[in-house]
PDB file of C-alpha atoms in Angstrom:
ATOM      1  CA  MET A   1     147.028   2.809 124.884  1.00 95.00           C
ATOM      2  CA  ARG A   2     147.727   6.570 126.230  1.00 98.00           C
ATOM      3  CA  CYS A   3     147.354  10.093 124.981  1.00 98.00           C
ATOM      4  CA  ALA A   4     147.747  13.619 126.331  1.00 98.00           C
ATOM      5  CA  VAL A   5     147.870  17.343 125.948  1.00 98.00           C
ATOM      6  CA  LEU A   6     150.805  19.383 126.312  1.00 98.00           C
ATOM      7  CA  GLY A   7     151.678  23.079 126.226  1.00 97.00           C
ATOM      8  CA  SER A   8     152.251  25.563 129.219  1.00 97.00           C
ATOM      9  CA  PRO A   9     149.410  26.196 131.282  1.00 96.00           C
ATOM     10  CA  VAL A  10     147.659  23.221 130.556  1.00 97.00           C
ATOM     11  CA  ALA A  11     145.477  22.518 133.093  1.00 94.00           C
ATOM     12  CA  HIS A  12     143.029  24.470 132.587  1.00 94.00           C
ATOM     13  CA  SER A  13     142.614  22.700 129.144  1.00 96.00           C
ATOM     14  CA  LEU A  14     139.414  20.783 128.353  1.00 97.00           C
ATOM     15  CA  SER A  15     141.195  18.477 125.639  1.00 98.00           C
ATOM     16  CA  PRO A  16     141.111  15.628 128.897  1.00 98.00           C
ATOM     17  CA  VAL A  17     137.501  15.933 129.516  1.00 98.00           C
ATOM     18  CA  MET A  18     136.807  15.403 125.495  1.00 98.00           C
ATOM     19  CA  HIS A  19     138.913  13.490 124.687  1.00 98.00           C
ATOM     20  CA  ARG A  20     137.807  10.958 127.871  1.00 98.00           C
ATOM     21  CA  ALA A  21     134.114  11.049 126.241  1.00 98.00           C
ATOM     22  CA  ALA A  22     135.623   9.758 123.365  1.00 98.00           C
ATOM     23  CA  TYR A  23     136.622   6.680 125.085  1.00 98.00           C
ATOM     24  CA  LEU A  24     133.668   6.111 126.771  1.00 98.00           C
ATOM     25  CA  GLU A  25     131.327   6.889 123.856  1.00 98.00           C
ATOM     26  CA  LEU A  26     133.198   4.064 121.711  1.00 98.00           C
ATOM     27  CA  GLY A  27     135.113   2.285 124.514  1.00 98.00           C
ATOM     28  CA  VAL A  28     138.035   1.989 124.060  1.00 97.00           C
ATOM     29  CA  ASP A  29     140.505   1.774 127.655  1.00 97.00           C
ATOM     30  CA  TRP A  30     143.171   4.755 126.892  1.00 98.00           C
ATOM     31  CA  ASP A  31     144.430   7.247 129.315  1.00 98.00           C
ATOM     32  CA  TYR A  32     144.581  11.434 128.386  1.00 98.00           C
ATOM     33  CA  GLU A  33     145.621  13.289 130.908  1.00 98.00           C
ATOM     34  CA  ALA A  34     147.510  16.795 131.012  1.00 98.00           C
ATOM     35  CA  ILE A  35     151.072  17.489 131.405  1.00 98.00           C
ATOM     36  CA  GLU A  36     153.229  21.051 131.512  1.00 98.00           C
ATOM     37  CA  VAL A  37     155.154  20.607 128.332  1.00 98.00           C
ATOM     38  CA  GLY A  38     157.540  24.344 128.593  1.00 97.00           C
ATOM     39  CA  GLU A  39     158.963  24.661 124.694  1.00 96.00           C
ATOM     40  CA  ASP A  40     162.723  23.705 126.345  1.00 96.00           C
ATOM     41  CA  GLU A  41     161.283  20.205 127.460  1.00 97.00           C
ATOM     42  CA  LEU A  42     159.297  19.274 123.984  1.00 98.00           C
ATOM     43  CA  ALA A  43     162.010  17.314 122.338  1.00 97.00           C
ATOM     44  CA  PRO A  44     163.368  15.496 125.467  1.00 97.00           C
ATOM     45  CA  PHE A  45     159.657  14.607 126.604  1.00 98.00           C
ATOM     46  CA  LEU A  46     159.063  13.431 122.831  1.00 97.00           C
ATOM     47  CA  ASP A  47     162.422  11.414 122.887  1.00 97.00           C
ATOM     48  CA  GLY A  48     160.536   9.507 126.407  1.00 96.00           C
ATOM     49  CA  LEU A  49     157.221   8.795 125.108  1.00 97.00           C
ATOM     50  CA  ASP A  50     157.266   4.526 124.635  1.00 96.00           C
ATOM     51  CA  ASP A  51     154.946   2.698 122.229  1.00 95.00           C
ATOM     52  CA  THR A  52     152.310   2.500 124.630  1.00 97.00           C
ATOM     53  CA  TRP A  53     152.482   6.571 123.485  1.00 98.00           C
ATOM     54  CA  ARG A  54     149.428   7.261 120.316  1.00 98.00           C
ATOM     55  CA  GLY A  55     148.735  10.622 120.052  1.00 98.00           C
ATOM     56  CA  LEU A  56     149.846  14.099 121.781  1.00 98.00           C
ATOM     57  CA  SER A  57     147.535  17.223 121.370  1.00 98.00           C
ATOM     58  CA  VAL A  58     149.666  20.344 121.561  1.00 97.00           C
ATOM     59  CA  THR A  59     148.572  23.480 122.554  1.00 95.00           C
ATOM     60  CA  ALA A  60     150.597  27.015 123.708  1.00 92.00           C
ATOM     61  CA  PRO A  61     153.196  27.762 123.556  1.00 94.00           C
ATOM     62  CA  LEU A  62     154.118  24.804 121.507  1.00 95.00           C
ATOM     63  CA  LYS A  63     152.294  25.021 117.629  1.00 94.00           C
ATOM     64  CA  ARG A  64     155.388  25.943 116.255  1.00 92.00           C
ATOM     65  CA  ARG A  65     158.856  24.671 118.183  1.00 94.00           C
ATOM     66  CA  LEU A  66     157.047  21.134 117.588  1.00 96.00           C
ATOM     67  CA  VAL A  67     157.473  20.712 113.375  1.00 96.00           C
ATOM     68  CA  ALA A  68     160.995  21.078 113.582  1.00 96.00           C
ATOM     69  CA  LEU A  69     160.540  17.851 115.843  1.00 97.00           C
ATOM     70  CA  LEU A  70     158.404  15.849 113.672  1.00 98.00           C
ATOM     71  CA  ASP A  71     159.327  12.903 110.823  1.00 97.00           C
ATOM     72  CA  ASP A  72     156.099  14.484 108.589  1.00 98.00           C
ATOM     73  CA  VAL A  73     152.804  16.963 108.421  1.00 97.00           C
ATOM     74  CA  SER A  74     150.453  17.723 106.663  1.00 97.00           C
ATOM     75  CA  GLU A  75     149.854  20.139 104.325  1.00 95.00           C
ATOM     76  CA  ASP A  76     147.782  22.463 106.550  1.00 96.00           C
ATOM     77  CA  ALA A  77     150.731  22.135 109.039  1.00 96.00           C
ATOM     78  CA  GLU A  78     153.535  22.337 106.563  1.00 95.00           C
ATOM     79  CA  LEU A  79     151.320  25.533 105.199  1.00 95.00           C
ATOM     80  CA  LEU A  80     151.348  27.443 108.534  1.00 95.00           C
ATOM     81  CA  GLY A  81     153.971  26.090 110.411  1.00 94.00           C
ATOM     82  CA  VAL A  82     151.913  24.600 112.560  1.00 94.00           C
ATOM     83  CA  ALA A  83     151.104  21.407 114.012  1.00 96.00           C
ATOM     84  CA  ASN A  84     148.643  20.599 116.965  1.00 96.00           C
ATOM     85  CA  THR A  85     147.977  16.986 117.364  1.00 98.00           C
ATOM     86  CA  VAL A  86     150.766  14.148 116.891  1.00 98.00           C
ATOM     87  CA  LEU A  87     150.819  11.008 115.298  1.00 98.00           C
ATOM     88  CA  LEU A  88     153.150   8.574 117.339  1.00 97.00           C
ATOM     89  CA  GLY A  89     153.801   5.059 116.004  1.00 93.00           C
ATOM     90  CA  ASP A  90     157.408   3.869 113.901  1.00 93.00           C
ATOM     91  CA  GLU A  91     157.292   7.587 112.718  1.00 96.00           C
ATOM     92  CA  ARG A  92     155.937  10.963 114.906  1.00 98.00           C
ATOM     93  CA  ILE A  93     153.645  12.727 111.749  1.00 98.00           C
ATOM     94  CA  GLY A  94     151.664  15.907 113.083  1.00 98.00           C
ATOM     95  CA  HIS A  95     148.764  17.011 111.556  1.00 98.00           C
ATOM     96  CA  ASN A  96     146.839  20.492 112.606  1.00 97.00           C
ATOM     97  CA  THR A  97     143.408  19.676 113.069  1.00 97.00           C
ATOM     98  CA  ASP A  98     141.930  23.261 113.955  1.00 96.00           C
ATOM     99  CA  VAL A  99     141.965  24.280 110.648  1.00 97.00           C
ATOM    100  CA  PRO A 100     138.842  22.073 109.679  1.00 97.00           C
ATOM    101  CA  GLY A 101     137.510  22.480 113.110  1.00 98.00           C
ATOM    102  CA  GLY A 102     136.734  25.765 112.092  1.00 97.00           C
ATOM    103  CA  LEU A 103     135.818  24.606 108.470  1.00 97.00           C
ATOM    104  CA  ASN A 104     133.680  22.358 110.084  1.00 98.00           C
ATOM    105  CA  ALA A 105     132.331  24.889 112.658  1.00 98.00           C
ATOM    106  CA  LEU A 106     131.551  27.105 110.218  1.00 98.00           C
ATOM    107  CA  ARG A 107     129.687  25.193 107.957  1.00 98.00           C
ATOM    108  CA  GLU A 108     127.597  23.821 111.604  1.00 97.00           C
ATOM    109  CA  ALA A 109     126.295  27.575 111.881  1.00 97.00           C
ATOM    110  CA  GLY A 110     124.808  27.382 108.019  1.00 96.00           C
ATOM    111  CA  VAL A 111     128.040  29.596 106.172  1.00 97.00           C
ATOM    112  CA  HIS A 112     129.067  27.375 103.141  1.00 94.00           C
ATOM    113  CA  ASP A 113     129.943  30.170 100.361  1.00 92.00           C
ATOM    114  CA  VAL A 114     132.553  33.187 101.873  1.00 97.00           C
ATOM    115  CA  VAL A 115     133.318  35.844  99.486  1.00 97.00           C
ATOM    116  CA  SER A 116     134.875  38.580 101.354  1.00 98.00           C
ATOM    117  CA  ALA A 117     136.509  38.208 105.357  1.00 98.00           C
ATOM    118  CA  ARG A 118     137.698  40.142 109.068  1.00 98.00           C
ATOM    119  CA  ILE A 119     139.811  39.259 111.069  1.00 98.00           C
ATOM    120  CA  LEU A 120     140.571  40.684 114.052  1.00 97.00           C
ATOM    121  CA  GLY A 121     144.245  40.493 115.607  1.00 96.00           C
ATOM    122  CA  GLY A 122     147.232  39.202 113.590  1.00 93.00           C
ATOM    123  CA  GLY A 123     148.831  35.540 115.628  1.00 88.00           C
ATOM    124  CA  ALA A 124     148.628  32.321 114.860  1.00 87.00           C
ATOM    125  CA  THR A 125     144.974  31.554 115.443  1.00 91.00           C
ATOM    126  CA  ALA A 126     143.804  34.348 112.761  1.00 94.00           C
ATOM    127  CA  ALA A 127     146.466  32.608 110.407  1.00 94.00           C
ATOM    128  CA  SER A 128     144.973  29.223 110.860  1.00 95.00           C
ATOM    129  CA  MET A 129     141.594  31.312 110.037  1.00 97.00           C
ATOM    130  CA  ALA A 130     142.591  32.390 106.937  1.00 97.00           C
ATOM    131  CA  LEU A 131     143.435  29.293 106.002  1.00 97.00           C
ATOM    132  CA  THR A 132     139.593  27.993 106.566  1.00 98.00           C
ATOM    133  CA  LEU A 133     138.039  30.946 104.746  1.00 98.00           C
ATOM    134  CA  SER A 134     139.861  30.299 102.373  1.00 97.00           C
ATOM    135  CA  ARG A 135     138.207  26.975 101.920  1.00 96.00           C
ATOM    136  CA  LEU A 136     134.763  27.764 102.331  1.00 97.00           C
ATOM    137  CA  GLY A 137     136.211  29.707  99.174  1.00 97.00           C
ATOM    138  CA  ALA A 138     136.781  33.739 100.484  1.00 97.00           C
ATOM    139  CA  ARG A 139     138.649  35.632  98.260  1.00 97.00           C
ATOM    140  CA  ARG A 140     138.770  38.945 100.076  1.00 98.00           C
ATOM    141  CA  LEU A 141     140.420  38.968 103.174  1.00 98.00           C
ATOM    142  CA  GLU A 142     140.796  42.274 105.413  1.00 97.00           C
ATOM    143  CA  VAL A 143     143.177  42.102 108.900  1.00 97.00           C
ATOM    144  CA  ALA A 144     142.442  44.875 111.501  1.00 96.00           C
ATOM    145  CA  VAL A 145     145.429  44.682 113.996  1.00 96.00           C
ATOM    146  CA  ARG A 146     147.153  47.218 115.770  1.00 92.00           C
ATOM    147  CA  ASP A 147     150.146  47.199 114.638  1.00 91.00           C
ATOM    148  CA  PRO A 148     150.092  46.153 111.348  1.00 90.00           C
ATOM    149  CA  ALA A 149     153.575  44.202 111.566  1.00 89.00           C
ATOM    150  CA  ARG A 150     152.326  42.083 113.500  1.00 88.00           C
ATOM    151  CA  ALA A 151     149.363  41.221 110.400  1.00 93.00           C
ATOM    152  CA  LEU A 152     153.163  39.747 108.359  1.00 94.00           C
ATOM    153  CA  GLU A 153     151.868  35.765 109.214  1.00 93.00           C
ATOM    154  CA  VAL A 154     148.481  36.206 108.066  1.00 96.00           C
ATOM    155  CA  VAL A 155     149.073  38.188 105.268  1.00 96.00           C
ATOM    156  CA  ASP A 156     151.360  35.275 103.986  1.00 96.00           C
ATOM    157  CA  VAL A 157     149.168  33.239 104.630  1.00 96.00           C
ATOM    158  CA  ALA A 158     146.393  35.139 103.177  1.00 96.00           C
ATOM    159  CA  HIS A 159     147.917  35.208  99.467  1.00 96.00           C
ATOM    160  CA  ARG A 160     149.237  32.217  99.358  1.00 95.00           C
ATOM    161  CA  CYS A 161     145.889  30.944  99.202  1.00 95.00           C
ATOM    162  CA  GLY A 162     145.323  33.632  96.675  1.00 96.00           C
ATOM    163  CA  MET A 163     142.827  36.188  98.657  1.00 97.00           C
ATOM    164  CA  ALA A 164     143.186  39.395  97.575  1.00 97.00           C
ATOM    165  CA  VAL A 165     144.598  40.952 101.309  1.00 97.00           C
ATOM    166  CA  GLU A 166     144.027  44.281 103.363  1.00 96.00           C
ATOM    167  CA  VAL A 167     145.404  44.557 106.205  1.00 96.00           C
ATOM    168  CA  THR A 168     144.089  47.538 108.439  1.00 95.00           C
ATOM    169  CA  SER A 169     143.577  49.351 112.178  1.00 93.00           C
ATOM    170  CA  LEU A 170     141.679  48.179 115.297  1.00 91.00           C
ATOM    171  CA  THR A 171     140.618  51.539 116.227  1.00 86.00           C
ATOM    172  CA  ASP A 172     139.041  52.229 111.850  1.00 85.00           C
ATOM    173  CA  ARG A 173     135.336  53.123 112.324  1.00 77.00           C
ATOM    174  CA  GLU A 174     134.483  53.024 109.030  1.00 78.00           C
ATOM    175  CA  ARG A 175     133.988  49.373 107.760  1.00 88.00           C
ATOM    176  CA  GLY A 176     132.468  48.046 104.405  1.00 92.00           C
ATOM    177  CA  ALA A 177     130.493  44.194 104.780  1.00 96.00           C
ATOM    178  CA  VAL A 178     131.737  40.802 105.095  1.00 98.00           C
ATOM    179  CA  ASP A 179     130.355  37.638 104.889  1.00 98.00           C
ATOM    180  CA  VAL A 180     132.431  36.551 107.803  1.00 98.00           C
ATOM    181  CA  LEU A 181     133.797  37.721 110.671  1.00 98.00           C
ATOM    182  CA  VAL A 182     136.305  36.647 112.788  1.00 98.00           C
ATOM    183  CA  SER A 183     137.971  37.702 115.857  1.00 98.00           C
ATOM    184  CA  THR A 184     140.985  36.045 117.939  1.00 96.00           C
ATOM    185  CA  ILE A 185     141.881  39.457 120.257  1.00 95.00           C
ATOM    186  CA  PRO A 186     140.618  39.563 123.363  1.00 93.00           C
ATOM    187  CA  ALA A 187     136.333  40.370 124.313  1.00 94.00           C
ATOM    188  CA  ALA A 188     137.323  43.957 126.003  1.00 93.00           C
ATOM    189  CA  VAL A 189     139.130  45.000 123.167  1.00 92.00           C
ATOM    190  CA  VAL A 190     136.412  43.900 120.736  1.00 95.00           C
ATOM    191  CA  ASP A 191     134.154  46.633 119.185  1.00 93.00           C
ATOM    192  CA  PRO A 192     130.026  44.740 119.938  1.00 95.00           C
ATOM    193  CA  HIS A 193     129.544  46.949 117.074  1.00 93.00           C
ATOM    194  CA  GLN A 194     131.484  45.070 114.215  1.00 94.00           C
ATOM    195  CA  ALA A 195     128.619  42.615 114.048  1.00 96.00           C
ATOM    196  CA  HIS A 196     125.878  44.372 111.604  1.00 94.00           C
ATOM    197  CA  ARG A 197     128.653  44.589 109.169  1.00 95.00           C
ATOM    198  CA  ALA A 198     128.724  40.782 108.958  1.00 97.00           C
ATOM    199  CA  GLU A 199     126.937  38.051 107.781  1.00 97.00           C
ATOM    200  CA  ALA A 200     128.022  35.400 110.554  1.00 98.00           C
ATOM    201  CA  VAL A 201     130.076  35.827 113.372  1.00 98.00           C
ATOM    202  CA  PHE A 202     133.316  33.822 115.329  1.00 98.00           C
ATOM    203  CA  ASP A 203     135.233  34.475 118.224  1.00 98.00           C
ATOM    204  CA  VAL A 204     137.004  31.924 119.404  1.00 96.00           C
ATOM    205  CA  VAL A 205     136.686  33.554 122.685  1.00 93.00           C
ATOM    206  CA  TYR A 206     134.179  31.062 125.497  1.00 93.00           C
ATOM    207  CA  ASP A 207     134.585  31.036 129.037  1.00 91.00           C
ATOM    208  CA  PRO A 208     133.485  33.876 129.134  1.00 91.00           C
ATOM    209  CA  TRP A 209     130.485  33.519 127.336  1.00 94.00           C
ATOM    210  CA  PRO A 210     129.005  35.297 125.543  1.00 95.00           C
ATOM    211  CA  THR A 211     131.371  37.916 124.651  1.00 97.00           C
ATOM    212  CA  ALA A 212     129.233  41.592 123.618  1.00 97.00           C
ATOM    213  CA  LEU A 213     130.265  40.548 120.009  1.00 97.00           C
ATOM    214  CA  ALA A 214     128.562  37.601 119.892  1.00 97.00           C
ATOM    215  CA  SER A 215     125.159  38.571 122.136  1.00 97.00           C
ATOM    216  CA  GLU A 216     125.524  42.381 119.389  1.00 97.00           C
ATOM    217  CA  ALA A 217     125.521  38.970 116.718  1.00 98.00           C
ATOM    218  CA  GLU A 218     122.984  37.399 117.627  1.00 97.00           C
ATOM    219  CA  SER A 219     120.152  40.024 118.655  1.00 97.00           C
ATOM    220  CA  ARG A 220     119.708  40.590 115.744  1.00 96.00           C
ATOM    221  CA  GLY A 221     119.407  37.356 114.684  1.00 97.00           C
ATOM    222  CA  ILE A 222     123.490  37.002 112.268  1.00 97.00           C
ATOM    223  CA  PRO A 223     124.744  32.417 113.555  1.00 97.00           C
ATOM    224  CA  VAL A 224     128.039  33.267 115.989  1.00 98.00           C
ATOM    225  CA  VAL A 225     130.721  30.735 115.807  1.00 98.00           C
ATOM    226  CA  ASN A 226     132.503  30.278 119.001  1.00 97.00           C
ATOM    227  CA  GLY A 227     135.667  29.282 120.316  1.00 96.00           C
ATOM    228  CA  LEU A 228     133.473  25.576 122.419  1.00 97.00           C
ATOM    229  CA  ASP A 229     132.616  24.624 119.115  1.00 98.00           C
ATOM    230  CA  LEU A 230     135.995  24.719 116.809  1.00 98.00           C
ATOM    231  CA  LEU A 231     137.076  23.504 119.449  1.00 97.00           C
ATOM    232  CA  ALA A 232     135.268  20.550 120.259  1.00 98.00           C
ATOM    233  CA  HIS A 233     135.623  20.141 116.041  1.00 98.00           C
ATOM    234  CA  GLN A 234     138.608  20.118 116.590  1.00 98.00           C
ATOM    235  CA  ALA A 235     139.166  17.795 119.123  1.00 98.00           C
ATOM    236  CA  ALA A 236     136.906  14.737 117.253  1.00 98.00           C
ATOM    237  CA  LEU A 237     139.080  14.864 114.238  1.00 98.00           C
ATOM    238  CA  GLN A 238     142.306  14.357 116.886  1.00 98.00           C
ATOM    239  CA  VAL A 239     139.693  11.533 118.472  1.00 98.00           C
ATOM    240  CA  HIS A 240     138.961   9.891 114.669  1.00 98.00           C
ATOM    241  CA  LEU A 241     142.829  10.554 114.016  1.00 98.00           C
ATOM    242  CA  MET A 242     144.217   8.382 116.845  1.00 98.00           C
ATOM    243  CA  THR A 243     141.829   5.953 117.474  1.00 98.00           C
ATOM    244  CA  GLY A 244     140.295   5.667 114.100  1.00 97.00           C
ATOM    245  CA  GLY A 245     136.729   5.848 115.619  1.00 98.00           C
ATOM    246  CA  THR A 246     134.490   8.408 115.352  1.00 98.00           C
ATOM    247  CA  VAL A 247     132.473  10.796 117.826  1.00 98.00           C
ATOM    248  CA  ARG A 248     129.907  13.548 116.727  1.00 98.00           C
ATOM    249  CA  PRO A 249     131.374  17.179 118.012  1.00 98.00           C
ATOM    250  CA  SER A 250     128.147  18.184 120.101  1.00 98.00           C
ATOM    251  CA  LEU A 251     129.486  14.707 122.921  1.00 98.00           C
ATOM    252  CA  LEU A 252     132.856  16.976 122.988  1.00 98.00           C
ATOM    253  CA  ARG A 253     131.086  20.123 123.748  1.00 98.00           C
ATOM    254  CA  GLY A 254     128.600  18.673 125.973  1.00 98.00           C
ATOM    255  CA  ALA A 255     130.472  17.218 128.119  1.00 98.00           C
ATOM    256  CA  ALA A 256     133.169  20.606 127.384  1.00 97.00           C
ATOM    257  CA  ALA A 257     130.660  22.787 128.230  1.00 96.00           C
ATOM    258  CA  LEU A 258     129.687  20.869 131.567  1.00 96.00           C
ATOM    259  CA  GLU A 259     133.285  21.150 132.698  1.00 96.00           C
ATOM    260  CA  LEU A 260     133.043  24.803 132.159  1.00 95.00           C
ATOM    261  CA  ALA A 261     130.068  24.953 134.154  1.00 93.00           C
ATOM    262  CA  ALA A 262     131.548  22.656 137.653  1.00 93.00           C
ATOM    263  CA  ARG A 263     135.098  25.141 137.443  1.00 87.00           C
TER     264      ARG A 263
END
């Protein structure tokens, strides 16, 4: 069977080393590769797949374009309008493993009951994290962005999840305390002292690591989750969907970390 990660650019993806490590652990003789596919190339690529293909991981900029090309999607993928996983067979079924992957990564770090949260950034990752935080019980969400118009997607998702939402500016200095702070923006533009106002920090960056935000949190004993944790947990879910087998996220995280160290 064949699987792959699609995107553009995609050569940097850690998905191949994680999925191949999973196949080795499970003892399955499957292939997994990274394939450069642009938005306009996605539909013909999918149409050209034969029955040796079992599944696809999908990254930027294809996650939204993909949904319209599928026969069915999971509840999370439908709510977000974003799919990062396709199961191939008689039909193309889309899933979003970023949401449960983020949920599992936070739980692994000891984060279970959330009431209030703050997200820095307003893109697709921020929208996925809003849904993830709602699954942990969050009822109050602050979205900090440069331009309020960029928060519309996150606000819409949060409202549909029953959360009260406040949109603020990234430059605001006075912020209240929250249970979880999530950063989805480049590390260089994040004020690391924001960690002081959170009980846990989730920084979706993984290279270079640690970020100033993560270092500040760790120096204060605040639990930190990073992008590699998210990647490993969502990849473990993809492996299960595609193969039916179960692998430890720590195995995939280790394989990805070794690959990063070798680059």
